[in-house]
Tab-separated table of C-alpha atoms in Angstrom:
chain	number	residue	atom	x	y	z
A	1	UNK	CA	145.912	-135.477	-42.432
A	2	UNK	CA	144.668	-131.916	-42.841
A	3	UNK	CA	142.728	-131.104	-45.967
A	4	UNK	CA	142.877	-127.982	-48.098
A	5	UNK	CA	142.462	-124.931	-45.885
A	6	UNK	CA	140.889	-121.713	-47.105
A	7	UNK	CA	140.232	-118.380	-45.452
A	8	UNK	CA	138.142	-116.452	-44.965
A	9	UNK	CA	135.089	-118.666	-45.275
A	10	UNK	CA	132.803	-115.710	-45.959
A	11	UNK	CA	133.466	-112.188	-47.184
A	12	UNK	CA	131.093	-109.325	-47.858
A	13	UNK	CA	132.434	-106.221	-49.562
A	14	UNK	CA	131.159	-103.270	-51.514
A	15	UNK	CA	131.821	-103.059	-55.223
A	16	UNK	CA	135.106	-101.466	-56.256
A	17	UNK	CA	136.780	-102.689	-53.071
A	18	UNK	CA	139.717	-105.126	-53.189
A	19	UNK	CA	139.503	-108.612	-51.711
A	20	UNK	CA	141.941	-111.478	-51.215
A	21	UNK	CA	141.497	-115.167	-50.574
A	22	UNK	CA	144.082	-117.490	-49.084
A	23	UNK	CA	144.642	-121.194	-49.655
A	24	UNK	CA	146.905	-123.739	-47.984
A	25	UNK	CA	146.993	-126.992	-49.964
A	26	UNK	CA	147.436	-130.493	-48.618
A	27	UNK	CA	151.025	-131.020	-47.539
A	28	UNK	CA	153.160	-132.359	-50.365
A	29	UNK	CA	150.701	-131.438	-53.100
A	30	UNK	CA	152.569	-129.685	-55.881
A	31	UNK	CA	149.597	-128.749	-58.024
A	32	UNK	CA	147.166	-126.074	-56.886
A	33	UNK	CA	143.962	-124.862	-58.550
A	34	UNK	CA	141.619	-121.943	-58.066
A	35	UNK	CA	138.004	-122.356	-59.194
A	36	UNK	CA	135.003	-120.071	-59.181
A	37	UNK	CA	131.540	-121.512	-58.627
A	38	UNK	CA	128.540	-119.376	-59.488
A	39	UNK	CA	125.182	-120.126	-57.941
A	40	UNK	CA	123.573	-123.220	-59.446
A	41	UNK	CA	126.598	-124.059	-61.583
A	42	UNK	CA	129.629	-126.280	-61.383
A	43	UNK	CA	133.096	-124.988	-60.525
A	44	UNK	CA	135.084	-123.325	-63.322
A	45	UNK	CA	138.866	-123.308	-63.361
A	46	UNK	CA	140.528	-119.918	-63.026
A	47	UNK	CA	144.192	-120.840	-62.695
A	48	UNK	CA	146.437	-123.853	-62.131
A	49	UNK	CA	149.883	-123.874	-60.535
A	50	UNK	CA	152.628	-126.447	-60.785
A	51	UNK	CA	154.751	-125.573	-57.756
A	52	UNK	CA	155.177	-121.800	-58.027
A	53	UNK	CA	154.546	-121.582	-61.771
A	54	UNK	CA	151.150	-120.656	-63.186
A	55	UNK	CA	150.820	-123.144	-66.032
A	56	UNK	CA	147.222	-122.407	-67.035
A	57	UNK	CA	145.701	-118.987	-66.380
A	58	UNK	CA	143.704	-118.763	-69.585
A	59	UNK	CA	140.400	-118.407	-67.706
A	60	UNK	CA	141.617	-115.790	-65.237
A	61	UNK	CA	140.204	-112.292	-65.949
A	62	UNK	CA	143.544	-110.575	-65.795
A	63	UNK	CA	142.250	-107.025	-65.757
A	64	UNK	CA	141.076	-107.404	-62.162
A	65	UNK	CA	142.178	-110.818	-60.924
A	66	UNK	CA	145.657	-111.815	-59.857
A	67	UNK	CA	147.110	-114.817	-58.096
A	68	UNK	CA	150.392	-115.859	-56.645
A	69	UNK	CA	151.930	-118.945	-55.128
A	70	UNK	CA	155.174	-117.853	-53.604
A	71	UNK	CA	157.484	-120.707	-52.563
A	72	UNK	CA	155.117	-123.183	-54.192
A	73	UNK	CA	152.949	-123.801	-51.129
A	74	UNK	CA	150.304	-121.266	-50.047
A	75	UNK	CA	148.452	-119.275	-52.630
A	76	UNK	CA	146.524	-116.011	-52.694
A	77	UNK	CA	143.851	-114.966	-55.166
A	78	UNK	CA	143.057	-111.258	-55.376
A	79	UNK	CA	140.320	-109.233	-57.006
A	80	UNK	CA	140.781	-105.510	-57.443
A	81	UNK	CA	138.377	-103.850	-57.893
A	82	UNK	CA	135.507	-106.236	-57.196
A	83	UNK	CA	132.327	-106.063	-59.289
A	84	UNK	CA	128.819	-107.236	-58.513
A	85	UNK	CA	129.250	-110.185	-60.888
A	86	UNK	CA	132.177	-111.495	-58.857
A	87	UNK	CA	129.805	-112.750	-56.165
A	88	UNK	CA	130.478	-116.499	-56.081
A	89	UNK	CA	132.199	-119.241	-54.124
A	90	UNK	CA	135.941	-119.360	-54.728
A	91	UNK	CA	137.314	-122.858	-54.338
A	92	UNK	CA	140.900	-123.937	-53.967
A	93	UNK	CA	141.961	-127.492	-54.796
A	94	UNK	CA	145.240	-129.354	-54.755
A	95	UNK	CA	146.610	-132.594	-56.157
A	96	UNK	CA	149.791	-134.542	-55.633
A	97	UNK	CA	150.785	-134.147	-59.258
A	98	UNK	CA	149.366	-132.816	-62.496
A	99	UNK	CA	147.313	-135.949	-63.238
A	100	UNK	CA	146.159	-136.890	-59.763
A	101	UNK	CA	142.842	-136.560	-57.994
A	102	UNK	CA	141.963	-133.024	-56.994
A	103	UNK	CA	140.968	-132.363	-53.395
A	104	UNK	CA	138.901	-129.289	-52.709
A	105	UNK	CA	138.811	-126.891	-49.804
A	106	UNK	CA	135.540	-125.601	-48.314
A	107	UNK	CA	135.631	-122.418	-50.392
A	108	UNK	CA	135.213	-118.707	-49.699
A	109	UNK	CA	131.768	-117.311	-50.324
A	110	UNK	CA	132.136	-113.764	-51.658
A	111	UNK	CA	129.239	-111.324	-51.724
A	112	UNK	CA	129.751	-108.030	-53.521
A	113	UNK	CA	127.169	-105.365	-52.669
B	1	UNK	CA	129.683	-123.804	-74.841
B	2	UNK	CA	128.697	-126.265	-72.135
B	3	UNK	CA	130.955	-129.251	-72.624
B	4	UNK	CA	129.435	-131.184	-69.722
B	5	UNK	CA	125.721	-131.151	-69.003
B	6	UNK	CA	123.644	-132.577	-66.221
B	7	UNK	CA	120.098	-132.128	-67.423
B	8	UNK	CA	118.346	-133.097	-64.201
B	9	UNK	CA	118.808	-130.392	-61.569
B	10	UNK	CA	117.249	-132.540	-58.864
B	11	UNK	CA	116.316	-136.093	-57.994
B	12	UNK	CA	114.260	-137.513	-55.158
B	13	UNK	CA	114.493	-141.180	-54.214
B	14	UNK	CA	113.323	-143.429	-51.406
B	15	UNK	CA	115.910	-144.870	-49.036
B	16	UNK	CA	117.025	-148.301	-50.200
B	17	UNK	CA	116.152	-147.672	-53.843
B	18	UNK	CA	118.495	-146.916	-56.710
B	19	UNK	CA	119.575	-143.375	-57.616
B	20	UNK	CA	120.582	-142.814	-61.232
B	21	UNK	CA	122.332	-139.587	-62.165
B	22	UNK	CA	122.999	-138.743	-65.793
B	23	UNK	CA	125.625	-136.669	-67.532
B	24	UNK	CA	126.234	-135.817	-71.198
B	25	UNK	CA	129.395	-134.393	-72.724
B	26	UNK	CA	130.541	-133.022	-76.052
B	27	UNK	CA	134.340	-132.943	-75.755
B	28	UNK	CA	135.868	-136.098	-77.247
B	29	UNK	CA	139.244	-135.213	-75.738
B	30	UNK	CA	138.230	-136.043	-72.169
B	31	UNK	CA	140.348	-138.976	-70.985
B	32	UNK	CA	138.710	-139.452	-67.597
B	33	UNK	CA	135.327	-138.718	-66.115
B	34	UNK	CA	134.822	-138.049	-62.436
B	35	UNK	CA	131.958	-137.682	-60.024
B	36	UNK	CA	132.188	-135.349	-57.061
B	37	UNK	CA	129.751	-135.049	-54.182
B	38	UNK	CA	129.119	-131.789	-52.365
B	39	UNK	CA	127.457	-131.095	-49.040
B	40	UNK	CA	126.336	-127.554	-48.141
B	41	UNK	CA	129.153	-125.252	-47.012
B	42	UNK	CA	131.779	-127.831	-47.963
B	43	UNK	CA	133.965	-128.273	-51.003
B	44	UNK	CA	133.327	-131.035	-53.550
B	45	UNK	CA	134.611	-134.467	-52.521
B	46	UNK	CA	135.876	-136.976	-55.061
B	47	UNK	CA	133.593	-139.988	-55.334
B	48	UNK	CA	134.488	-142.201	-58.276
B	49	UNK	CA	136.066	-141.965	-61.717
B	50	UNK	CA	136.212	-143.868	-64.972
B	51	UNK	CA	138.747	-143.932	-67.762
B	52	UNK	CA	137.475	-143.152	-71.235
B	53	UNK	CA	138.630	-146.617	-72.356
B	54	UNK	CA	136.395	-148.386	-69.842
B	55	UNK	CA	132.638	-148.756	-69.821
B	56	UNK	CA	132.077	-149.497	-66.143
B	57	UNK	CA	133.697	-148.860	-62.797
B	58	UNK	CA	132.314	-150.004	-59.474
B	59	UNK	CA	133.185	-148.989	-55.927
B	60	UNK	CA	130.913	-150.325	-53.231
B	61	UNK	CA	127.452	-148.836	-53.656
B	62	UNK	CA	128.604	-146.575	-56.486
B	63	UNK	CA	128.891	-147.619	-60.132
B	64	UNK	CA	129.668	-145.376	-63.074
B	65	UNK	CA	128.773	-146.406	-66.605
B	66	UNK	CA	130.241	-144.795	-69.715
B	67	UNK	CA	128.678	-144.962	-73.166
B	68	UNK	CA	131.299	-143.354	-75.343
B	69	UNK	CA	129.342	-143.575	-78.590
B	70	UNK	CA	126.472	-141.666	-76.987
B	71	UNK	CA	128.835	-139.382	-75.031
B	72	UNK	CA	126.865	-140.212	-71.946
B	73	UNK	CA	127.715	-141.398	-68.479
B	74	UNK	CA	125.658	-142.264	-65.461
B	75	UNK	CA	126.219	-142.795	-61.759
B	76	UNK	CA	124.224	-145.476	-59.982
B	77	UNK	CA	123.921	-145.467	-56.215
B	78	UNK	CA	122.394	-148.590	-54.759
B	79	UNK	CA	121.040	-148.817	-52.196
B	80	UNK	CA	120.540	-145.097	-51.604
B	81	UNK	CA	121.016	-143.870	-48.036
B	82	UNK	CA	119.949	-140.603	-46.358
B	83	UNK	CA	123.628	-139.611	-46.104
B	84	UNK	CA	123.788	-139.648	-49.897
B	85	UNK	CA	121.645	-136.510	-49.986
B	86	UNK	CA	123.953	-133.953	-51.591
B	87	UNK	CA	124.726	-132.253	-54.894
B	88	UNK	CA	126.574	-134.464	-57.371
B	89	UNK	CA	128.817	-133.031	-60.053
B	90	UNK	CA	129.988	-134.836	-63.141
B	91	UNK	CA	133.312	-133.674	-64.620
B	92	UNK	CA	135.393	-134.460	-67.677
B	93	UNK	CA	139.168	-134.322	-67.511
B	94	UNK	CA	141.227	-132.931	-70.370
B	95	UNK	CA	144.923	-132.240	-70.798
B	96	UNK	CA	146.660	-130.707	-67.802
B	97	UNK	CA	144.205	-132.278	-65.366
B	98	UNK	CA	141.730	-129.568	-66.337
B	99	UNK	CA	138.286	-130.503	-65.051
B	100	UNK	CA	135.139	-129.248	-66.744
B	101	UNK	CA	132.133	-129.642	-64.471
B	102	UNK	CA	128.453	-130.026	-65.165
B	103	UNK	CA	125.905	-127.911	-63.333
B	104	UNK	CA	125.181	-130.544	-60.693
B	105	UNK	CA	122.218	-132.678	-59.643
B	106	UNK	CA	120.747	-132.307	-56.180
B	107	UNK	CA	119.813	-135.690	-54.717
B	108	UNK	CA	117.375	-136.064	-51.847
B	109	UNK	CA	117.068	-139.500	-50.259
B	110	UNK	CA	113.897	-139.809	-48.220
B	111	UNK	CA	113.893	-142.101	-45.182
């Protein structure tokens, strides 16, 4: 069974540019999460989806970050414009339901110059 | 406000010996605690969990102990193997399956 797929794996951009990350969760998983992991720290939740509904986006910096999960499957996380402090690994995770084990993708390492 | 703390950033252990990883938390609302393992360039992989109403959970070489009064949990790996070399994250689970992670402990198992 395929795991959580993320692309791109690496992205280097200049500050003020837009960037987007894509995630395909494990088939049948209704709950999808986006995390940000700064260097030397643990992942921090940005947003959680139940199907296509964002049920917890309290940690998402809404001035520059946006996310969508059209049709309740794939999801895209966007940053516009990117800042130097956005350099991090962006992880996507999915779970069967809202109380089940979360499975993580390999992440997208973003470098903002 | 760091709700989950792993105070040891790294740990080195000889193959075959026991690895003990520690984690402290402050949030009394966590109902589950989880350990994830992470290899370089990969996402975290679920390892083992424990309910807040238990004090021990064992799965093969991995055992997690929870001391609720001290708000402390530990992961024991015995015997340690070179393939266990990775970064280990402790996490507390709150409402909505929201995980709060510690900063991680890097384990190096020497052959």
